[in-house]
Coordinates of C-alpha atoms in Angstrom, one line a residue:
M1 CA 30.3 -53.3 -6.3
T2 CA 33.4 -54.9 -4.4
P3 CA 36.1 -53.0 -2.6
E4 CA 38.5 -53.9 -5.1
E5 CA 35.9 -52.4 -8.2
F6 CA 35.6 -49.3 -6.1
R7 CA 38.9 -48.7 -6.0
K8 CA 39.4 -49.3 -9.6
H9 CA 36.6 -47.2 -10.5
G10 CA 37.1 -44.2 -7.9
Y11 CA 40.7 -43.7 -9.3
A12 CA 39.3 -43.8 -12.9
M13 CA 37.0 -41.1 -11.7
I14 CA 39.4 -38.9 -9.9
D15 CA 41.2 -38.9 -12.9
W16 CA 38.1 -38.0 -15.1
I17 CA 37.2 -35.0 -13.1
A18 CA 40.7 -33.9 -12.9
D19 CA 40.6 -33.9 -16.7
Y20 CA 37.2 -32.4 -16.7
V21 CA 38.1 -29.0 -14.2
D22 CA 41.5 -28.7 -16.0
D23 CA 39.5 -28.5 -19.7
A24 CA 36.6 -26.5 -18.4
G25 CA 36.3 -24.3 -21.7
S26 CA 36.6 -27.1 -24.2
R27 CA 32.7 -27.5 -24.1
R28 CA 30.0 -25.6 -25.1
V29 CA 29.2 -23.2 -22.1
S30 CA 25.4 -23.9 -22.3
P31 CA 23.9 -27.1 -24.1
D32 CA 22.0 -26.8 -26.8
V33 CA 19.0 -29.1 -26.2
R34 CA 15.5 -28.9 -25.5
P35 CA 13.0 -30.1 -22.6
G36 CA 12.7 -34.2 -23.0
D37 CA 16.2 -34.5 -25.1
I38 CA 17.9 -35.8 -22.4
R39 CA 15.3 -38.5 -21.1
R40 CA 14.8 -39.8 -24.4
Q41 CA 18.3 -41.0 -24.6
L42 CA 18.1 -43.1 -21.4
A43 CA 16.4 -46.2 -20.3
E44 CA 12.8 -45.5 -19.8
H45 CA 12.7 -48.6 -17.1
P46 CA 15.0 -49.1 -14.4
P47 CA 17.6 -52.1 -15.3
S48 CA 16.4 -55.8 -14.4
A49 CA 19.8 -56.7 -13.7
P50 CA 23.5 -54.8 -12.6
Q51 CA 25.4 -53.1 -15.5
P52 CA 28.6 -52.6 -16.0
F53 CA 30.2 -49.3 -14.4
A54 CA 31.7 -48.6 -17.7
D55 CA 28.5 -48.5 -19.4
V56 CA 27.5 -45.9 -16.7
I57 CA 30.5 -43.6 -17.5
T58 CA 29.6 -43.9 -21.1
D59 CA 26.1 -42.5 -20.6
L60 CA 27.3 -39.8 -18.3
E61 CA 30.0 -38.7 -21.2
K62 CA 27.6 -39.1 -24.1
V63 CA 24.4 -38.1 -22.2
I64 CA 24.5 -36.3 -19.3
V65 CA 27.8 -34.0 -19.4
P66 CA 26.6 -32.7 -22.9
G67 CA 23.1 -31.4 -21.1
L68 CA 24.9 -29.4 -18.4
T69 CA 25.2 -25.9 -17.9
Q70 CA 29.0 -25.6 -17.7
W71 CA 29.4 -23.5 -14.4
Q72 CA 33.1 -24.0 -14.1
H73 CA 33.9 -22.8 -18.0
P74 CA 35.7 -19.8 -18.4
D75 CA 32.7 -17.9 -20.6
F76 CA 30.2 -18.6 -17.7
F77 CA 28.9 -15.0 -17.0
A78 CA 25.5 -15.6 -15.8
W79 CA 23.8 -15.6 -12.2
F80 CA 26.7 -16.3 -9.9
P81 CA 29.8 -18.2 -9.5
S82 CA 29.8 -21.6 -8.1
N83 CA 33.2 -22.6 -8.0
I84 CA 35.1 -25.6 -7.1
T85 CA 38.4 -26.7 -6.0
Y86 CA 40.3 -30.0 -5.7
P87 CA 40.5 -29.7 -2.2
S88 CA 36.8 -29.1 -2.0
I89 CA 36.2 -32.0 -4.3
L90 CA 38.2 -34.5 -2.0
G91 CA 36.6 -33.0 1.2
E92 CA 32.9 -34.1 -0.3
L93 CA 34.3 -37.3 -1.1
M94 CA 35.5 -38.1 2.3
S95 CA 32.3 -37.0 3.6
A96 CA 30.6 -39.5 1.6
G97 CA 32.8 -42.2 2.6
L98 CA 32.6 -41.4 6.1
G99 CA 29.1 -41.6 6.1
I100 CA 28.0 -40.2 9.5
N101 CA 25.1 -38.2 10.6
A102 CA 26.4 -34.5 12.0
M103 CA 23.0 -34.0 13.6
A104 CA 24.4 -33.5 17.2
W105 CA 27.5 -33.5 19.2
M106 CA 26.6 -37.1 20.5
T107 CA 26.0 -38.6 16.9
S108 CA 29.9 -37.7 15.8
P109 CA 31.4 -35.5 18.5
A110 CA 34.3 -34.3 15.8
A111 CA 31.9 -33.1 13.3
T112 CA 30.3 -30.8 15.4
E113 CA 33.4 -29.3 16.8
L114 CA 34.9 -29.4 13.4
E115 CA 32.2 -27.2 12.3
T116 CA 32.0 -24.8 15.2
L117 CA 36.0 -24.3 14.6
M118 CA 35.6 -24.0 10.7
L119 CA 33.0 -21.2 11.5
D120 CA 35.6 -19.4 13.6
W121 CA 38.1 -19.5 11.0
M122 CA 35.9 -18.0 8.5
H123 CA 34.8 -15.4 11.3
E124 CA 38.6 -14.6 11.6
L125 CA 39.4 -14.5 7.6
L126 CA 36.6 -12.5 6.9
G127 CA 37.1 -9.9 10.0
L128 CA 33.4 -10.1 11.4
P129 CA 32.5 -8.9 14.5
D130 CA 32.9 -10.3 18.0
H131 CA 29.5 -11.0 18.9
F132 CA 29.2 -13.7 15.9
R133 CA 32.0 -16.0 17.3
S134 CA 31.1 -19.3 19.1
T135 CA 33.8 -18.3 21.9
S136 CA 31.4 -15.1 22.6
D137 CA 28.8 -15.2 25.5
T138 CA 26.2 -15.7 23.0
G139 CA 26.9 -15.8 19.4
G140 CA 28.0 -18.4 16.9
G141 CA 27.7 -20.0 13.6
V142 CA 26.7 -22.9 11.7
I143 CA 27.1 -24.4 8.2
Q144 CA 23.7 -24.6 6.3
G145 CA 23.0 -25.9 2.6
T146 CA 22.0 -22.4 0.9
A147 CA 21.2 -18.9 2.0
S148 CA 17.6 -19.2 1.7
E149 CA 17.7 -21.9 4.3
S150 CA 19.8 -19.1 6.7
T151 CA 17.1 -16.8 5.7
L152 CA 14.1 -18.6 6.8
T153 CA 16.1 -19.8 9.9
A154 CA 16.9 -16.2 10.8
M155 CA 13.3 -15.3 10.3
L156 CA 12.1 -18.0 12.8
A157 CA 14.5 -17.1 15.4
A158 CA 13.1 -13.2 14.9
R159 CA 9.5 -14.6 15.2
W160 CA 10.5 -16.3 18.4
R161 CA 12.1 -13.4 20.0
A162 CA 9.4 -11.0 18.6
T163 CA 6.4 -13.2 20.3
G164 CA 8.6 -14.0 23.6
G165 CA 8.8 -17.7 22.2
N166 CA 4.8 -18.1 22.4
I167 CA 4.7 -18.5 18.5
N168 CA 5.8 -22.2 19.0
A169 CA 2.6 -22.8 20.8
S170 CA 0.1 -20.5 19.4
G171 CA 1.4 -20.3 16.1
D172 CA -0.1 -17.0 15.2
T173 CA 1.6 -14.5 13.3
T174 CA -1.1 -12.4 12.0
K175 CA 0.2 -9.1 13.9
L176 CA 3.9 -9.7 12.6
V177 CA 5.3 -7.8 9.5
G178 CA 8.7 -7.7 7.9
Y179 CA 10.7 -5.6 5.4
T180 CA 12.9 -6.0 2.5
T181 CA 13.4 -4.4 -0.9
S182 CA 12.0 -5.4 -4.6
Q183 CA 15.8 -6.1 -5.2
S184 CA 16.3 -8.8 -2.5
H185 CA 16.6 -12.3 -3.4
S186 CA 13.5 -14.6 -4.0
S187 CA 14.3 -16.5 -0.6
I188 CA 13.2 -13.7 1.4
E189 CA 9.8 -13.7 -0.1
K190 CA 9.6 -17.4 -0.1
G191 CA 10.8 -17.4 3.5
F192 CA 7.9 -14.8 4.6
R193 CA 5.3 -17.9 2.9
I194 CA 7.1 -20.8 4.7
A195 CA 7.1 -18.8 8.1
G196 CA 3.5 -18.0 7.9
I197 CA 3.9 -14.2 7.5
G198 CA 2.5 -14.2 4.4
T199 CA 3.4 -11.6 1.5
D200 CA 0.5 -9.3 2.6
N201 CA 2.9 -8.6 5.8
M202 CA 5.7 -8.4 3.9
R203 CA 6.4 -4.4 3.4
I204 CA 8.8 -3.6 0.3
V205 CA 10.8 -0.7 1.1
P206 CA 11.5 2.0 -1.8
H207 CA 14.8 1.9 -3.1
D208 CA 17.0 4.6 -4.3
E209 CA 18.9 5.3 -7.6
H210 CA 21.4 2.5 -6.7
F211 CA 18.5 0.4 -5.9
A212 CA 19.2 0.4 -2.2
M213 CA 17.1 0.4 0.6
R214 CA 16.0 4.0 1.7
P215 CA 16.3 4.1 5.6
D216 CA 13.8 7.2 5.5
A217 CA 11.0 4.9 3.8
F218 CA 11.9 2.0 6.1
A219 CA 11.3 4.5 9.1
D220 CA 8.4 5.4 8.0
L221 CA 6.7 2.2 7.3
V222 CA 7.8 0.9 10.6
T223 CA 5.9 4.0 12.0
A224 CA 2.9 3.0 10.2
D225 CA 2.9 -0.4 11.0
I226 CA 3.0 0.3 14.7
A227 CA 0.4 3.0 14.6
A228 CA -1.9 0.2 12.6
G229 CA -1.4 -2.2 15.9
L230 CA 1.1 -4.4 14.1
T231 CA 4.4 -5.8 15.3
P232 CA 7.7 -5.0 13.1
F233 CA 10.0 -7.8 14.0
F234 CA 12.2 -8.6 11.1
V235 CA 14.4 -6.6 8.3
V236 CA 16.4 -8.3 5.5
T237 CA 19.3 -6.1 3.9
S238 CA 21.2 -7.0 0.9
H239 CA 25.2 -6.8 0.8
G240 CA 25.3 -7.2 -2.6
T241 CA 21.8 -8.3 -4.4
T242 CA 21.6 -10.7 -7.0
S243 CA 20.2 -8.5 -9.7
S244 CA 22.6 -5.8 -9.7
L245 CA 25.1 -6.1 -6.6
A246 CA 23.3 -3.4 -4.5
F247 CA 24.5 -2.7 -1.0
D248 CA 21.8 -1.7 1.4
P249 CA 22.9 1.0 3.9
T250 CA 22.5 -1.4 7.2
P251 CA 24.2 0.7 9.5
A252 CA 21.2 3.2 9.1
I253 CA 18.7 0.5 9.0
A254 CA 19.7 -1.1 11.9
T255 CA 19.7 2.4 13.9
V256 CA 16.1 2.4 12.9
A257 CA 15.7 -1.6 13.7
R258 CA 17.1 -1.2 17.2
D259 CA 14.6 1.5 18.6
H260 CA 11.7 -0.8 17.7
D261 CA 13.6 -4.2 18.7
I262 CA 13.6 -5.4 14.9
W263 CA 16.0 -8.3 14.1
V264 CA 18.4 -7.2 11.5
H265 CA 19.6 -9.8 8.8
V266 CA 22.1 -9.3 6.3
D267 CA 22.2 -11.7 3.4
A268 CA 25.6 -11.5 1.8
A269 CA 25.4 -14.6 -0.4
M270 CA 28.0 -13.9 -3.0
S271 CA 29.7 -10.8 -2.0
G272 CA 30.4 -11.9 1.5
T273 CA 33.2 -13.7 0.5
A274 CA 35.1 -10.3 -0.8
A275 CA 35.8 -9.4 2.9
L276 CA 38.4 -12.2 2.5
A277 CA 40.6 -9.4 0.8
P278 CA 41.0 -6.8 3.5
E279 CA 40.8 -4.1 0.7
Y280 CA 37.6 -5.0 0.4
R281 CA 35.9 -5.2 4.2
W282 CA 33.7 -2.6 3.4
V283 CA 31.3 -5.2 2.5
N284 CA 30.9 -5.9 6.2
D285 CA 29.7 -2.4 6.9
G286 CA 26.7 -2.5 9.7
L287 CA 27.5 -6.1 10.8
G288 CA 28.3 -5.1 14.3
Q289 CA 24.5 -4.1 14.6
A290 CA 23.4 -7.4 12.8
D291 CA 21.6 -9.9 14.6
S292 CA 22.5 -12.5 11.9
Y293 CA 24.4 -12.6 8.7
T294 CA 24.8 -15.4 5.9
T295 CA 27.2 -15.8 2.9
N296 CA 28.5 -18.8 0.7
P297 CA 31.6 -20.1 0.2
H298 CA 30.3 -22.1 -2.9
K299 CA 30.0 -19.1 -4.8
W300 CA 32.9 -17.1 -5.0
M301 CA 35.3 -19.0 -2.7
G302 CA 35.6 -22.3 -4.4
I303 CA 33.9 -24.6 -2.0
N304 CA 31.8 -26.9 -3.7
F305 CA 28.0 -26.6 -3.4
D306 CA 26.6 -26.8 -0.9
C307 CA 28.3 -24.5 1.8
N308 CA 26.4 -21.8 3.1
L309 CA 27.7 -19.9 6.7
F310 CA 25.3 -18.3 9.1
W311 CA 26.1 -16.8 12.2
V312 CA 23.7 -15.4 14.8
A313 CA 24.5 -12.6 17.7
D314 CA 21.9 -14.6 20.2
R315 CA 21.9 -18.3 19.6
S316 CA 19.2 -18.7 22.1
A317 CA 16.5 -17.3 19.9
L318 CA 17.9 -20.0 17.4
I319 CA 17.6 -22.5 19.8
G320 CA 14.3 -21.4 21.0
A321 CA 12.7 -21.4 18.0
L322 CA 13.8 -24.8 16.6
S323 CA 14.6 -26.9 19.4
V324 CA 12.6 -30.2 19.6
L325 CA 14.1 -32.4 22.2
P326 CA 12.6 -36.0 22.0
P327 CA 14.6 -38.4 24.4
Y328 CA 16.8 -40.1 22.3
L329 CA 18.5 -36.8 21.4
A330 CA 19.1 -35.7 24.6
S331 CA 22.6 -35.5 25.8
E332 CA 24.5 -34.1 29.0
A333 CA 27.0 -32.6 26.8
A334 CA 24.0 -30.3 25.2
K335 CA 22.3 -29.9 28.2
S336 CA 25.2 -28.4 30.1
G337 CA 25.9 -26.0 27.5
A338 CA 29.4 -27.8 26.7
A339 CA 28.5 -28.7 23.1
F340 CA 26.3 -27.6 20.2
D341 CA 23.8 -29.7 18.9
Y342 CA 23.4 -28.2 15.3
R343 CA 20.2 -29.9 14.9
D344 CA 18.8 -27.0 16.8
W345 CA 19.9 -24.4 14.4
G346 CA 18.4 -25.1 11.5
I347 CA 15.5 -26.9 9.7
P348 CA 16.7 -30.5 9.2
L349 CA 17.2 -33.0 11.8
G350 CA 20.2 -34.9 9.6
R351 CA 22.8 -32.8 8.5
R352 CA 25.7 -33.8 6.2
F353 CA 29.5 -33.2 7.4
R354 CA 30.0 -30.1 5.1
A355 CA 32.6 -28.8 7.4
L356 CA 35.3 -31.3 6.0
K357 CA 35.4 -29.5 2.3
L358 CA 36.0 -26.3 4.2
W359 CA 38.6 -27.5 6.3
F360 CA 40.3 -29.4 3.6
S361 CA 40.4 -26.3 1.3
L362 CA 41.9 -24.1 4.1
R363 CA 44.3 -26.5 5.0
T364 CA 45.5 -27.3 1.6
D365 CA 45.3 -24.2 -0.3
G366 CA 44.4 -21.4 2.4
V367 CA 43.0 -18.1 1.0
I368 CA 45.7 -16.5 -0.9
P369 CA 44.9 -18.1 -4.0
V370 CA 41.1 -17.1 -3.5
Q371 CA 42.0 -13.3 -2.6
A372 CA 44.0 -13.2 -5.7
M373 CA 41.0 -14.7 -7.9
I374 CA 38.5 -12.2 -6.2
R375 CA 41.0 -9.1 -6.9
E376 CA 41.6 -10.2 -10.7
H377 CA 38.0 -11.0 -11.1
V378 CA 37.2 -7.1 -9.6
R379 CA 39.9 -5.4 -11.9
L380 CA 38.3 -7.4 -15.1
T381 CA 35.1 -6.3 -14.3
H382 CA 36.6 -2.6 -14.0
Q383 CA 38.4 -2.8 -16.9
L384 CA 35.3 -4.2 -18.9
A385 CA 33.4 -1.2 -17.5
E386 CA 35.5 1.1 -18.9
R387 CA 34.9 -0.6 -22.2
V388 CA 31.2 -0.3 -22.2
A389 CA 31.3 3.4 -21.0
A390 CA 33.1 4.4 -24.0
D391 CA 30.7 2.6 -26.0
H392 CA 27.5 5.2 -27.2
R393 CA 25.2 2.1 -27.5
F394 CA 25.3 1.0 -24.1
D395 CA 24.6 2.2 -20.7
I396 CA 25.8 0.9 -17.1
V397 CA 22.4 0.9 -15.0
A398 CA 24.2 0.2 -11.7
P399 CA 27.0 0.6 -9.6
H400 CA 30.1 -2.2 -10.1
P401 CA 32.0 -2.0 -6.9
L402 CA 32.9 -5.8 -7.3
N403 CA 32.2 -8.5 -10.1
L404 CA 29.1 -7.9 -11.6
L405 CA 28.3 -5.2 -14.5
C406 CA 24.8 -4.4 -15.4
I407 CA 24.8 -3.1 -18.9
A408 CA 21.6 -2.3 -21.3
R409 CA 21.2 -1.1 -24.7
R410 CA 20.4 2.9 -25.7
A411 CA 17.6 3.9 -27.4
E412 CA 14.9 6.6 -28.2
S413 CA 12.7 4.8 -25.9
V414 CA 12.8 2.6 -23.1
D415 CA 10.6 0.0 -24.8
Q416 CA 12.9 -0.1 -27.7
A417 CA 16.0 -0.1 -25.7
N418 CA 14.6 -3.2 -23.9
T419 CA 14.0 -5.0 -27.0
M420 CA 17.4 -4.5 -27.8
T421 CA 19.1 -5.7 -24.9
D422 CA 17.0 -8.7 -24.8
A423 CA 17.8 -9.4 -28.4
L424 CA 21.4 -9.2 -27.3
I425 CA 21.3 -11.4 -24.5
E426 CA 19.3 -14.3 -26.7
A427 CA 21.7 -13.7 -29.5
S428 CA 24.8 -13.8 -27.3
N429 CA 23.7 -16.9 -25.3
A430 CA 22.6 -18.7 -28.9
A431 CA 26.0 -18.0 -30.3
G432 CA 28.1 -19.5 -27.7
I433 CA 29.8 -16.2 -26.9
G434 CA 29.1 -17.0 -23.3
L435 CA 26.0 -17.5 -21.1
F436 CA 24.8 -14.2 -19.7
S437 CA 21.6 -13.8 -17.6
R438 CA 19.0 -11.2 -17.7
T439 CA 17.3 -8.9 -14.8
V440 CA 14.9 -5.9 -14.9
L441 CA 16.0 -3.0 -12.9
D442 CA 13.3 -0.3 -12.9
G443 CA 12.0 -1.3 -15.8
R444 CA 14.7 -1.6 -17.7
S445 CA 15.8 -5.0 -19.4
V446 CA 19.4 -5.4 -18.1
M447 CA 22.3 -8.0 -19.3
R448 CA 24.0 -9.0 -16.0
I449 CA 28.1 -9.8 -16.9
S450 CA 29.1 -11.6 -13.6
I451 CA 32.9 -12.4 -13.9
G452 CA 33.6 -15.0 -11.1
A453 CA 34.4 -18.4 -12.5
R454 CA 37.7 -19.6 -11.5
A455 CA 39.1 -20.5 -14.9
T456 CA 37.9 -16.9 -16.1
K457 CA 40.8 -14.6 -17.3
A458 CA 41.5 -11.3 -19.2
E459 CA 41.6 -13.2 -22.6
H460 CA 38.1 -14.5 -22.0
V461 CA 36.6 -11.1 -21.0
T462 CA 38.1 -9.5 -23.9
A463 CA 37.1 -12.1 -26.3
M464 CA 33.7 -12.0 -24.9
W465 CA 33.1 -8.3 -25.4
D466 CA 34.7 -8.6 -28.8
R467 CA 32.1 -10.9 -30.1
V468 CA 29.1 -9.1 -28.4
I469 CA 29.7 -5.9 -30.0
E470 CA 30.2 -7.9 -33.1
I471 CA 26.4 -8.6 -33.2
V472 CA 24.9 -5.7 -31.8

């Protein structure tokens, strides 16, 4: 492809993307396909000669896009939002066009310094505690790919601190135990596996009737583990679980953890973004006592995937756990502490220039549109909850302080109710009413209605529920 062809096709693709985003609701929200349907429509073998770019776009439009789940659709109510905005798309394009590797300050100084600045901007906009800011004596933030990466990274830093750094040489994790609840994200268990702790040493702390961790049960488990000669080293609290948006009582959990030098990691993958609106800053409760914190602008803020923000109170533990310094990566800037080398703050060496899309978005759109979107989604959720609560055929099975409503059918027995709820989810998805996801809360099948797509308005929620109750 020549530069002239790149310009021609690039202009056309920008027009295509603008039309696609602007018309997000015109397609079916979930594809009507079976495994293998997409592949059968594409060439089985690579082309023997270059093909016209127009042919590629034709296949994109006729085969690929119809086989996609439309996450930007106004009737997307599944899992969690994954919003995009035009500035973030342009930032992603610019990052690809610049083609740099942001692994260290010396490999692209501006990439590192812009990333540090963006974490401080977001620190300010979210109202986070001072000890997470890069200008503090010990803290700082970094952009990871996902919250899963941040959780694992926090676990490795906690592992390093608990062993006085000996873990790097010995690899001995047999005495370490960590804590979470059955409601936490699946990445927590995956992190315990990858970090070599193992699920046998992962304690599941009982939760209360609101699906939040019980501090008394956490304290009892810690006491029992210490008595057994084990070393409690890590606890994850969730500020908005995926299943039900439950909020663990981090202040009380952190009080217990501090008495035993247990690392407190707070996972606010989606809900942390709510703090952009000052009235929802309660989602930050307990962060002043946390060792690390993570949230995803690529969910409810409109920064396209992937963009996860991760802060630590003690960056020395992070660097101690993850820094490996061959001569070809050494620099005086990092050695002196004058600059961060973000290759030491996460798993990969190579790093994308993710800070650009955050910078583009904050510079051109600002946070006011995001605040308005968050407030509207919360309002719509509460409005829908009023309709559900007034219908004797349904139960609301979890608190709904923000933008997730968990509902279930009522019946004479739990088994019967579960069957009816599962059937409702399947029928609603099949009918194209919207896209909904299922979870299980204390044995009850639950229909999750997550209101977070940027294009979702009041009329979409009203029409969705009108159609749902038609098929009950």
